[in-house]
Amino acid sequence: FRFWDLAGETGVKVSLAQWASDHLKEKGRPLRIAVDEAHWRYKNIPEKRVAQIKRDNPGSLPREKQILERILPLQRLGIHLLFVFDGDGRPSYKRSHKRGGQLETTTADLKTTLDHIRVPWYQAPGEAEAECALLQQKGLVDAVWSEDGDTFMFGCTVLIRNRRDAKGAKLKEDAELFEFEKLCELQKGLDSKESIALLGMLVGFDYVRGGLKGCGISLAQHLTKKEALVDEFSHIQTEEQATRWRKSLEASIDDILQDKVLGRSLHFDKGKSNMKKFPDLEALRTCLSPVVSGSDALERLPFLQGEWYRMHTTETLRTSIPWMSQHYYSKLDAAGWVQIFIPTVVNQKLLK
């Protein structure tokens, strides 16, 4: 199951420059976007290509350079970015793979790069997608940038992802915007994060192995339209509650299959299904109760207390410029790096 197969038609092309400008005029502050870091890192240069570049150019950081070149134009537009990294409490299973703890070595160079270009970041207690969605729900950011539609399941209502040209290259000036409200209008029944979670659990998605065997996307969509079923599903916490809900699920499936019209095209063989073990409670908790920061922790985030992008000083430039030159654009002199940093400084001062 790919969520974009359902949401794709609701996406609209947006000019990031125009969006940033309109938002500043309307809200009186810059557009804030929380970035799901893992997607920017892995939806990037292939691993083999990274290894080759590093062999040919010792000290280079090819993936981080791609991200840097994506960030700088957005900073010049006055957009406030926040990078969110996965934490130790993230789910142990995703996309058919068992995941271990995230090694600091895989993200250390990007975190250092962000520090030098003054872009705020922090490590979520669990899944970064869920944390980004929480930030957007609370109005601390205006949108989430992720390539994963599962973010809607965590409560996100405004999601953007990369737009690409005919050759597959990312467009730096544009993005594709998805709004949960428009998704609800197109896909009847998917009108809450709980209904999206139920759909994913039924047909199988990132956090669950295979879903309910024999349940196709069409049957699942009809099941999400049953409000009582979705509501009961959203309150499952124990095996006892899951057992009671399974009876409701079976009754709902029977009701749909007995419909004179729907029954002609929809099928479900209960005998061949895994109904007795459905749903997986661990996956369910991941979907409905992800590990995220508490309100107190969010209120203490430093970039919410003052300037979003911390200003460079003469002292910080003495550290940042040599480090950046060592890993990116080695031919660029100090004056060139200062020119890169200037737009962010000017934008911050104008906002005052």
mmCIF file of C-alpha atoms in Angstrom:
data_model
loop_
_atom_site.group_PDB
_atom_site.id
_atom_site.type_symbol
_atom_site.label_atom_id
_atom_site.label_comp_id
_atom_site.label_asym_id
_atom_site.label_seq_id
_atom_site.Cartn_x
_atom_site.Cartn_y
_atom_site.Cartn_z
ATOM 1 C CA PHE A 1 0.000 0.000 0.000
ATOM 2 C CA ARG A 2 1.359 3.407 -1.008
ATOM 3 C CA PHE A 3 -0.482 6.324 0.528
ATOM 4 C CA TRP A 4 0.446 8.514 -2.432
ATOM 5 C CA ASP A 5 -1.720 6.300 -4.655
ATOM 6 C CA LEU A 6 -4.693 7.788 -2.803
ATOM 7 C CA ALA A 7 -3.389 11.270 -2.054
ATOM 8 C CA GLY A 8 -1.594 11.949 -5.333
ATOM 9 C CA GLU A 9 -4.514 13.679 -7.034
ATOM 10 C CA THR A 10 -4.841 16.215 -4.217
ATOM 11 C CA GLY A 11 -1.277 17.524 -4.527
ATOM 12 C CA VAL A 12 -0.811 20.988 -6.019
ATOM 13 C CA LYS A 13 2.321 22.653 -7.319
ATOM 14 C CA VAL A 14 3.434 25.597 -5.211
ATOM 15 C CA SER A 15 6.128 28.183 -5.774
ATOM 16 C CA LEU A 16 8.105 28.235 -2.548
ATOM 17 C CA ALA A 17 9.026 31.893 -3.093
ATOM 18 C CA GLN A 18 5.394 32.919 -3.586
ATOM 19 C CA TRP A 19 4.198 30.817 -0.666
ATOM 20 C CA ALA A 20 6.849 32.282 1.636
ATOM 21 C CA SER A 21 5.961 35.826 0.543
ATOM 22 C CA ASP A 22 2.202 35.328 0.909
ATOM 23 C CA HIS A 23 2.621 33.698 4.315
ATOM 24 C CA LEU A 24 4.748 36.573 5.632
ATOM 25 C CA LYS A 25 2.145 39.118 4.504
ATOM 26 C CA GLU A 26 -0.764 37.143 5.928
ATOM 27 C CA LYS A 27 0.717 35.878 9.209
ATOM 28 C CA GLY A 28 3.333 38.516 9.937
ATOM 29 C CA ARG A 29 6.096 35.939 10.374
ATOM 30 C CA PRO A 30 8.148 33.675 8.093
ATOM 31 C CA LEU A 31 6.882 30.346 6.811
ATOM 32 C CA ARG A 32 8.078 27.598 9.154
ATOM 33 C CA ILE A 33 8.696 24.075 7.866
ATOM 34 C CA ALA A 34 9.674 20.999 9.899
ATOM 35 C CA VAL A 35 11.842 18.654 7.839
ATOM 36 C CA ASP A 36 11.772 14.892 8.382
ATOM 37 C CA GLU A 37 15.562 14.568 8.206
ATOM 38 C CA ALA A 38 15.739 10.895 7.270
ATOM 39 C CA HIS A 39 13.818 11.477 4.053
ATOM 40 C CA TRP A 40 16.094 14.281 2.940
ATOM 41 C CA ARG A 41 19.126 12.121 3.700
ATOM 42 C CA TYR A 42 18.004 8.814 2.189
ATOM 43 C CA LYS A 43 15.987 10.187 -0.764
ATOM 44 C CA ASN A 44 19.287 11.487 -1.982
ATOM 45 C CA ILE A 45 22.433 10.086 -3.572
ATOM 46 C CA PRO A 46 22.543 6.253 -3.756
ATOM 47 C CA GLU A 47 24.864 4.529 -1.278
ATOM 48 C CA LYS A 48 27.236 3.210 -3.962
ATOM 49 C CA ARG A 49 27.592 6.671 -5.469
ATOM 50 C CA VAL A 50 28.302 8.145 -2.034
ATOM 51 C CA ALA A 51 31.087 5.607 -1.454
ATOM 52 C CA GLN A 52 32.621 6.354 -4.852
ATOM 53 C CA ILE A 53 32.590 10.126 -4.303
ATOM 54 C CA LYS A 54 34.222 9.728 -0.897
ATOM 55 C CA ARG A 55 36.937 7.510 -2.382
ATOM 56 C CA ASP A 56 37.659 10.058 -5.095
ATOM 57 C CA ASN A 57 37.377 13.072 -2.791
ATOM 58 C CA PRO A 58 38.472 12.250 0.773
ATOM 59 C CA GLY A 59 36.725 14.423 3.341
ATOM 60 C CA SER A 60 33.776 15.191 1.084
ATOM 61 C CA LEU A 61 30.192 14.823 2.302
ATOM 62 C CA PRO A 62 28.102 14.191 -0.830
ATOM 63 C CA ARG A 63 24.728 13.576 0.808
ATOM 64 C CA GLU A 64 25.131 16.465 3.189
ATOM 65 C CA LYS A 65 26.194 18.683 0.278
ATOM 66 C CA GLN A 66 22.966 17.863 -1.558
ATOM 67 C CA ILE A 67 20.994 18.845 1.534
ATOM 68 C CA LEU A 68 23.056 22.016 1.980
ATOM 69 C CA GLU A 69 22.315 23.036 -1.598
ATOM 70 C CA ARG A 70 18.622 22.498 -0.892
ATOM 71 C CA ILE A 71 18.701 24.530 2.316
ATOM 72 C CA LEU A 72 20.562 27.645 1.136
ATOM 73 C CA PRO A 73 17.964 28.779 -1.460
ATOM 74 C CA LEU A 74 15.200 28.282 1.106
ATOM 75 C CA GLN A 75 17.084 30.398 3.637
ATOM 76 C CA ARG A 76 17.437 33.138 1.027
ATOM 77 C CA LEU A 77 13.646 33.079 0.620
ATOM 78 C CA GLY A 78 13.294 33.767 4.329
ATOM 79 C CA ILE A 79 11.802 30.341 5.063
ATOM 80 C CA HIS A 80 12.457 29.054 8.565
ATOM 81 C CA LEU A 81 13.543 25.408 8.486
ATOM 82 C CA LEU A 82 13.707 22.986 11.388
ATOM 83 C CA PHE A 83 15.318 19.557 10.991
ATOM 84 C CA VAL A 84 13.948 16.750 13.151
ATOM 85 C CA PHE A 85 15.962 13.543 13.606
ATOM 86 C CA ASP A 86 14.688 10.106 14.617
ATOM 87 C CA GLY A 87 15.197 9.235 18.279
ATOM 88 C CA ASP A 88 15.855 6.039 20.199
ATOM 89 C CA GLY A 89 12.140 5.459 20.783
ATOM 90 C CA ARG A 90 11.323 5.082 17.109
ATOM 91 C CA PRO A 91 9.535 1.861 16.042
ATOM 92 C CA SER A 92 11.769 -1.196 15.737
ATOM 93 C CA TYR A 93 10.079 -2.244 12.493
ATOM 94 C CA LYS A 94 9.550 -0.229 9.323
ATOM 95 C CA ARG A 95 9.258 -1.046 5.621
ATOM 96 C CA SER A 96 9.767 -4.786 6.123
ATOM 97 C CA HIS A 97 13.025 -4.189 8.001
ATOM 98 C CA LYS A 98 13.915 -4.521 11.658
ATOM 99 C CA ARG A 99 15.670 -1.355 12.737
ATOM 100 C CA GLY A 100 18.271 -0.969 15.430
ATOM 101 C CA GLY A 101 19.264 2.198 17.210
ATOM 102 C CA GLN A 102 20.316 5.043 14.960
ATOM 103 C CA LEU A 103 24.078 5.464 14.996
ATOM 104 C CA GLU A 104 25.211 9.001 15.740
ATOM 105 C CA THR A 105 27.902 8.613 13.064
ATOM 106 C CA THR A 106 25.241 8.519 10.341
ATOM 107 C CA THR A 107 23.881 11.943 11.274
ATOM 108 C CA ALA A 108 26.799 13.699 12.998
ATOM 109 C CA ASP A 109 28.133 15.455 9.881
ATOM 110 C CA LEU A 110 24.707 16.777 8.916
ATOM 111 C CA LYS A 111 24.087 18.032 12.457
ATOM 112 C CA THR A 112 27.455 19.800 12.420
ATOM 113 C CA THR A 113 26.666 21.310 9.023
ATOM 114 C CA LEU A 114 23.314 22.585 10.297
ATOM 115 C CA ASP A 115 25.046 24.126 13.309
ATOM 116 C CA HIS A 116 27.490 25.990 11.081
ATOM 117 C CA ILE A 117 24.750 27.387 8.830
ATOM 118 C CA ARG A 118 22.649 28.181 11.931
ATOM 119 C CA VAL A 119 19.686 25.956 11.021
ATOM 120 C CA PRO A 120 17.962 24.607 14.156
ATOM 121 C CA TRP A 121 17.583 20.880 14.672
ATOM 122 C CA TYR A 122 16.726 18.489 17.444
ATOM 123 C CA GLN A 123 16.371 14.780 18.014
ATOM 124 C CA ALA A 124 12.840 13.542 18.579
ATOM 125 C CA PRO A 125 12.224 10.968 21.307
ATOM 126 C CA GLY A 126 10.752 8.631 18.680
ATOM 127 C CA GLU A 127 9.815 8.750 15.002
ATOM 128 C CA ALA A 128 10.678 12.104 13.394
ATOM 129 C CA GLU A 129 7.548 11.949 11.203
ATOM 130 C CA ALA A 130 5.309 11.833 14.264
ATOM 131 C CA GLU A 131 7.255 14.627 15.957
ATOM 132 C CA CYS A 132 6.990 16.844 12.864
ATOM 133 C CA ALA A 133 3.249 16.200 12.726
ATOM 134 C CA LEU A 134 2.942 17.194 16.390
ATOM 135 C CA LEU A 135 4.838 20.440 15.792
ATOM 136 C CA GLN A 136 2.478 21.279 12.941
ATOM 137 C CA GLN A 137 -0.643 20.347 14.917
ATOM 138 C CA LYS A 138 0.409 22.708 17.706
ATOM 139 C CA GLY A 139 1.052 25.555 15.270
ATOM 140 C CA LEU A 140 4.781 25.683 16.027
ATOM 141 C CA VAL A 141 5.469 25.088 12.326
ATOM 142 C CA ASP A 142 3.203 25.615 9.326
ATOM 143 C CA ALA A 143 3.991 22.510 7.302
ATOM 144 C CA VAL A 144 5.907 19.240 7.345
ATOM 145 C CA TRP A 145 8.357 18.367 4.572
ATOM 146 C CA SER A 146 8.425 14.603 4.099
ATOM 147 C CA GLU A 147 8.290 12.093 1.290
ATOM 148 C CA ASP A 148 6.066 9.832 3.399
ATOM 149 C CA GLY A 149 2.276 10.203 3.356
ATOM 150 C CA ASP A 150 2.100 8.299 6.644
ATOM 151 C CA THR A 151 2.711 11.690 8.244
ATOM 152 C CA PHE A 152 -1.018 12.367 7.834
ATOM 153 C CA MET A 153 -1.684 9.352 10.048
ATOM 154 C CA PHE A 154 0.199 11.113 12.842
ATOM 155 C CA GLY A 155 -2.054 14.167 12.563
ATOM 156 C CA CYS A 156 -0.292 16.378 10.022
ATOM 157 C CA THR A 157 -2.675 18.596 8.031
ATOM 158 C CA VAL A 158 -0.233 20.351 5.669
ATOM 159 C CA LEU A 159 2.469 18.270 3.987
ATOM 160 C CA ILE A 160 4.916 19.121 1.233
ATOM 161 C CA ARG A 161 7.277 16.947 -0.736
ATOM 162 C CA ASN A 162 9.775 17.416 -3.536
ATOM 163 C CA ARG A 163 8.643 18.050 -7.093
ATOM 164 C CA ARG A 164 10.798 16.614 -9.842
ATOM 165 C CA ASP A 165 11.406 17.426 -13.478
ATOM 166 C CA ALA A 166 11.028 15.003 -16.388
ATOM 167 C CA LYS A 167 14.476 13.546 -15.645
ATOM 168 C CA GLY A 168 13.704 12.981 -11.969
ATOM 169 C CA ALA A 169 15.797 15.868 -10.645
ATOM 170 C CA LYS A 170 14.400 17.810 -7.683
ATOM 171 C CA LEU A 171 13.064 21.276 -8.487
ATOM 172 C CA LYS A 172 14.574 23.789 -6.066
ATOM 173 C CA GLU A 173 11.977 26.520 -6.561
ATOM 174 C CA ASP A 174 8.814 24.424 -6.325
ATOM 175 C CA ALA A 175 7.244 21.778 -4.116
ATOM 176 C CA GLU A 176 4.096 19.679 -4.074
ATOM 177 C CA LEU A 177 1.583 20.661 -1.399
ATOM 178 C CA PHE A 178 -0.943 18.303 0.182
ATOM 179 C CA GLU A 179 -3.684 19.429 2.553
ATOM 180 C CA PHE A 180 -5.570 16.941 4.680
ATOM 181 C CA GLU A 181 -8.826 18.828 4.144
ATOM 182 C CA LYS A 182 -8.638 18.287 0.383
ATOM 183 C CA LEU A 183 -7.726 14.632 0.875
ATOM 184 C CA CYS A 184 -10.900 14.204 2.936
ATOM 185 C CA GLU A 185 -12.957 15.682 0.104
ATOM 186 C CA LEU A 186 -11.467 13.298 -2.462
ATOM 187 C CA GLN A 187 -11.325 10.118 -0.389
ATOM 188 C CA LYS A 188 -14.558 9.695 1.517
ATOM 189 C CA GLY A 189 -13.959 7.879 4.776
ATOM 190 C CA LEU A 190 -10.394 9.126 5.208
ATOM 191 C CA ASP A 191 -11.470 12.051 7.351
ATOM 192 C CA SER A 192 -9.289 11.510 10.417
ATOM 193 C CA LYS A 193 -5.845 10.262 11.341
ATOM 194 C CA GLU A 194 -7.568 7.239 12.923
ATOM 195 C CA SER A 195 -9.249 6.283 9.645
ATOM 196 C CA ILE A 196 -5.902 6.529 7.843
ATOM 197 C CA ALA A 197 -4.332 4.335 10.523
ATOM 198 C CA LEU A 198 -7.096 1.753 10.085
ATOM 199 C CA LEU A 199 -6.618 1.753 6.322
ATOM 200 C CA GLY A 200 -2.883 1.205 6.738
ATOM 201 C CA MET A 201 -3.365 -1.568 9.281
ATOM 202 C CA LEU A 202 -5.839 -3.363 7.003
ATOM 203 C CA VAL A 203 -3.802 -3.339 3.804
ATOM 204 C CA GLY A 204 -0.278 -3.197 5.248
ATOM 205 C CA PHE A 205 2.105 -0.241 5.277
ATOM 206 C CA ASP A 206 5.401 0.907 6.788
ATOM 207 C CA TYR A 207 4.757 -0.188 10.357
ATOM 208 C CA VAL A 208 2.823 -3.433 9.926
ATOM 209 C CA ARG A 209 3.735 -6.726 8.249
ATOM 210 C CA GLY A 210 1.153 -7.448 5.577
ATOM 211 C CA GLY A 211 -2.045 -6.188 7.193
ATOM 212 C CA LEU A 212 -5.243 -8.252 7.187
ATOM 213 C CA LYS A 213 -4.687 -11.052 4.673
ATOM 214 C CA GLY A 214 -7.231 -11.010 1.884
ATOM 215 C CA CYS A 215 -8.349 -7.433 2.517
ATOM 216 C CA GLY A 216 -7.769 -5.328 -0.569
ATOM 217 C CA ILE A 217 -7.664 -1.560 -0.795
ATOM 218 C CA SER A 218 -11.289 -1.261 -1.986
ATOM 219 C CA LEU A 219 -12.708 -3.268 0.912
ATOM 220 C CA ALA A 220 -10.483 -1.376 3.342
ATOM 221 C CA GLN A 221 -11.731 1.969 2.047
ATOM 222 C CA HIS A 222 -15.333 0.909 2.599
ATOM 223 C CA LEU A 223 -14.479 -0.190 6.133
ATOM 224 C CA THR A 224 -12.971 3.210 6.971
ATOM 225 C CA LYS A 225 -16.331 4.804 6.143
ATOM 226 C CA LYS A 226 -17.915 3.036 9.121
ATOM 227 C CA GLU A 227 -17.521 5.634 11.865
ATOM 228 C CA ALA A 228 -18.349 3.339 14.778
ATOM 229 C CA LEU A 229 -15.771 0.795 13.605
ATOM 230 C CA VAL A 230 -13.089 3.490 13.292
ATOM 231 C CA ASP A 231 -13.947 4.963 16.686
ATOM 232 C CA GLU A 232 -13.764 1.585 18.441
ATOM 233 C CA PHE A 233 -10.499 0.834 16.611
ATOM 234 C CA SER A 234 -8.966 4.088 17.842
ATOM 235 C CA HIS A 235 -9.561 3.109 21.483
ATOM 236 C CA ILE A 236 -7.952 -0.357 21.366
ATOM 237 C CA GLN A 237 -5.253 -0.719 24.008
ATOM 238 C CA THR A 238 -5.551 -4.311 25.212
ATOM 239 C CA GLU A 239 -5.978 -7.741 23.659
ATOM 240 C CA GLU A 240 -9.429 -7.923 25.236
ATOM 241 C CA GLN A 241 -10.470 -4.733 23.456
ATOM 242 C CA ALA A 242 -8.945 -6.036 20.221
ATOM 243 C CA THR A 243 -10.990 -9.229 20.521
ATOM 244 C CA ARG A 244 -14.217 -7.246 20.901
ATOM 245 C CA TRP A 245 -13.295 -5.016 17.982
ATOM 246 C CA ARG A 246 -12.591 -8.034 15.739
ATOM 247 C CA LYS A 247 -16.238 -9.034 16.116
ATOM 248 C CA SER A 248 -17.250 -5.568 14.938
ATOM 249 C CA LEU A 249 -14.802 -5.858 12.047
ATOM 250 C CA GLU A 250 -16.190 -9.234 10.987
ATOM 251 C CA ALA A 251 -19.750 -7.896 11.154
ATOM 252 C CA SER A 252 -18.768 -4.852 9.088
ATOM 253 C CA ILE A 253 -17.111 -7.009 6.428
ATOM 254 C CA ASP A 254 -20.174 -9.259 6.258
ATOM 255 C CA ASP A 255 -22.400 -6.203 5.929
ATOM 256 C CA ILE A 256 -20.358 -4.875 3.001
ATOM 257 C CA LEU A 257 -20.133 -8.223 1.199
ATOM 258 C CA GLN A 258 -23.879 -8.768 1.529
ATOM 259 C CA ASP A 259 -24.598 -5.492 -0.211
ATOM 260 C CA LYS A 260 -26.134 -6.273 -3.613
ATOM 261 C CA VAL A 261 -23.857 -3.854 -5.437
ATOM 262 C CA LEU A 262 -20.612 -3.996 -3.450
ATOM 263 C CA GLY A 263 -20.762 -7.762 -2.989
ATOM 264 C CA ARG A 264 -20.302 -8.281 -6.724
ATOM 265 C CA SER A 265 -16.806 -6.790 -6.803
ATOM 266 C CA LEU A 266 -15.461 -7.242 -3.270
ATOM 267 C CA HIS A 267 -14.272 -10.521 -1.781
ATOM 268 C CA PHE A 268 -12.829 -11.702 1.528
ATOM 269 C CA ASP A 269 -12.023 -15.255 2.618
ATOM 270 C CA LYS A 270 -12.107 -15.263 6.415
ATOM 271 C CA GLY A 271 -10.745 -18.818 6.539
ATOM 272 C CA LYS A 272 -7.518 -17.783 4.808
ATOM 273 C CA SER A 273 -7.093 -14.554 6.732
ATOM 274 C CA ASN A 274 -5.179 -13.785 9.925
ATOM 275 C CA MET A 275 -8.270 -12.290 11.550
ATOM 276 C CA LYS A 276 -7.644 -13.977 14.923
ATOM 277 C CA LYS A 277 -4.278 -12.209 15.290
ATOM 278 C CA PHE A 278 -5.356 -8.872 13.851
ATOM 279 C CA PRO A 279 -4.496 -6.122 14.616
ATOM 280 C CA ASP A 280 -0.878 -6.176 15.752
ATOM 281 C CA LEU A 281 -1.037 -4.196 19.006
ATOM 282 C CA GLU A 282 2.562 -2.969 18.783
ATOM 283 C CA ALA A 283 1.969 -1.583 15.294
ATOM 284 C CA LEU A 284 -1.320 -0.110 16.457
ATOM 285 C CA ARG A 285 0.383 1.766 19.279
ATOM 286 C CA THR A 286 2.961 3.074 16.819
ATOM 287 C CA CYS A 287 0.175 4.472 14.655
ATOM 288 C CA LEU A 288 -2.148 5.901 17.279
ATOM 289 C CA SER A 289 0.161 6.657 20.215
ATOM 290 C CA PRO A 290 3.639 7.379 18.835
ATOM 291 C CA VAL A 291 6.469 8.434 21.120
ATOM 292 C CA VAL A 292 6.636 12.239 20.910
ATOM 293 C CA SER A 293 7.787 15.176 23.018
ATOM 294 C CA GLY A 294 5.647 16.547 25.811
ATOM 295 C CA SER A 295 4.301 20.111 25.736
ATOM 296 C CA ASP A 296 6.876 21.322 28.285
ATOM 297 C CA ALA A 297 9.775 20.038 26.178
ATOM 298 C CA LEU A 298 8.406 21.730 23.053
ATOM 299 C CA GLU A 299 7.956 25.045 24.841
ATOM 300 C CA ARG A 300 11.628 24.974 25.875
ATOM 301 C CA LEU A 301 12.984 24.540 22.341
ATOM 302 C CA PRO A 302 15.573 27.343 21.999
ATOM 303 C CA PHE A 303 14.651 28.489 18.476
ATOM 304 C CA LEU A 304 11.132 29.276 19.723
ATOM 305 C CA GLN A 305 12.508 31.573 22.429
ATOM 306 C CA GLY A 306 14.301 34.096 20.218
ATOM 307 C CA GLU A 307 15.780 34.224 16.739
ATOM 308 C CA TRP A 308 15.018 31.144 14.640
ATOM 309 C CA TYR A 309 18.392 31.275 12.896
ATOM 310 C CA ARG A 310 21.127 32.183 15.372
ATOM 311 C CA MET A 311 23.354 34.987 14.150
ATOM 312 C CA HIS A 312 26.984 34.453 13.273
ATOM 313 C CA THR A 313 29.621 36.426 15.132
ATOM 314 C CA THR A 314 33.239 37.038 14.247
ATOM 315 C CA GLU A 315 34.184 34.205 16.585
ATOM 316 C CA THR A 316 31.707 31.688 15.142
ATOM 317 C CA LEU A 317 32.767 32.545 11.589
ATOM 318 C CA ARG A 318 36.373 31.737 12.503
ATOM 319 C CA THR A 319 35.208 28.217 13.305
ATOM 320 C CA SER A 320 32.487 27.739 10.710
ATOM 321 C CA ILE A 321 34.256 28.941 7.577
ATOM 322 C CA PRO A 322 37.285 26.588 7.870
ATOM 323 C CA TRP A 323 35.057 23.598 8.640
ATOM 324 C CA MET A 324 32.666 24.335 5.775
ATOM 325 C CA SER A 325 35.574 24.928 3.387
ATOM 326 C CA GLN A 326 37.104 21.602 4.341
ATOM 327 C CA HIS A 327 33.947 19.683 3.417
ATOM 328 C CA TYR A 328 32.158 21.883 0.859
ATOM 329 C CA TYR A 329 33.357 24.240 -1.872
ATOM 330 C CA SER A 330 37.041 24.141 -0.953
ATOM 331 C CA LYS A 331 37.825 26.823 -3.559
ATOM 332 C CA LEU A 332 35.492 29.333 -1.917
ATOM 333 C CA ASP A 333 37.352 31.950 0.153
ATOM 334 C CA ALA A 334 36.190 33.553 3.393
ATOM 335 C CA ALA A 335 34.491 36.430 1.573
ATOM 336 C CA GLY A 336 32.515 33.920 -0.486
ATOM 337 C CA TRP A 337 31.277 32.157 2.632
ATOM 338 C CA VAL A 338 30.291 35.455 4.229
ATOM 339 C CA GLN A 339 28.188 36.184 1.136
ATOM 340 C CA ILE A 340 26.423 32.840 1.621
ATOM 341 C CA PHE A 341 25.616 33.726 5.233
ATOM 342 C CA ILE A 342 24.525 37.341 4.542
ATOM 343 C CA PRO A 343 20.950 36.687 3.231
ATOM 344 C CA THR A 344 19.961 34.915 6.440
ATOM 345 C CA VAL A 345 21.382 37.748 8.555
ATOM 346 C CA VAL A 346 19.586 40.396 6.472
ATOM 347 C CA ASN A 347 16.271 38.522 6.636
ATOM 348 C CA GLN A 348 16.520 38.205 10.417
ATOM 349 C CA LYS A 349 17.297 41.928 10.862
ATOM 350 C CA LEU A 350 14.456 43.002 8.560
ATOM 351 C CA LEU A 351 12.010 40.917 10.591
ATOM 352 C CA LYS A 352 12.929 42.953 13.663
#
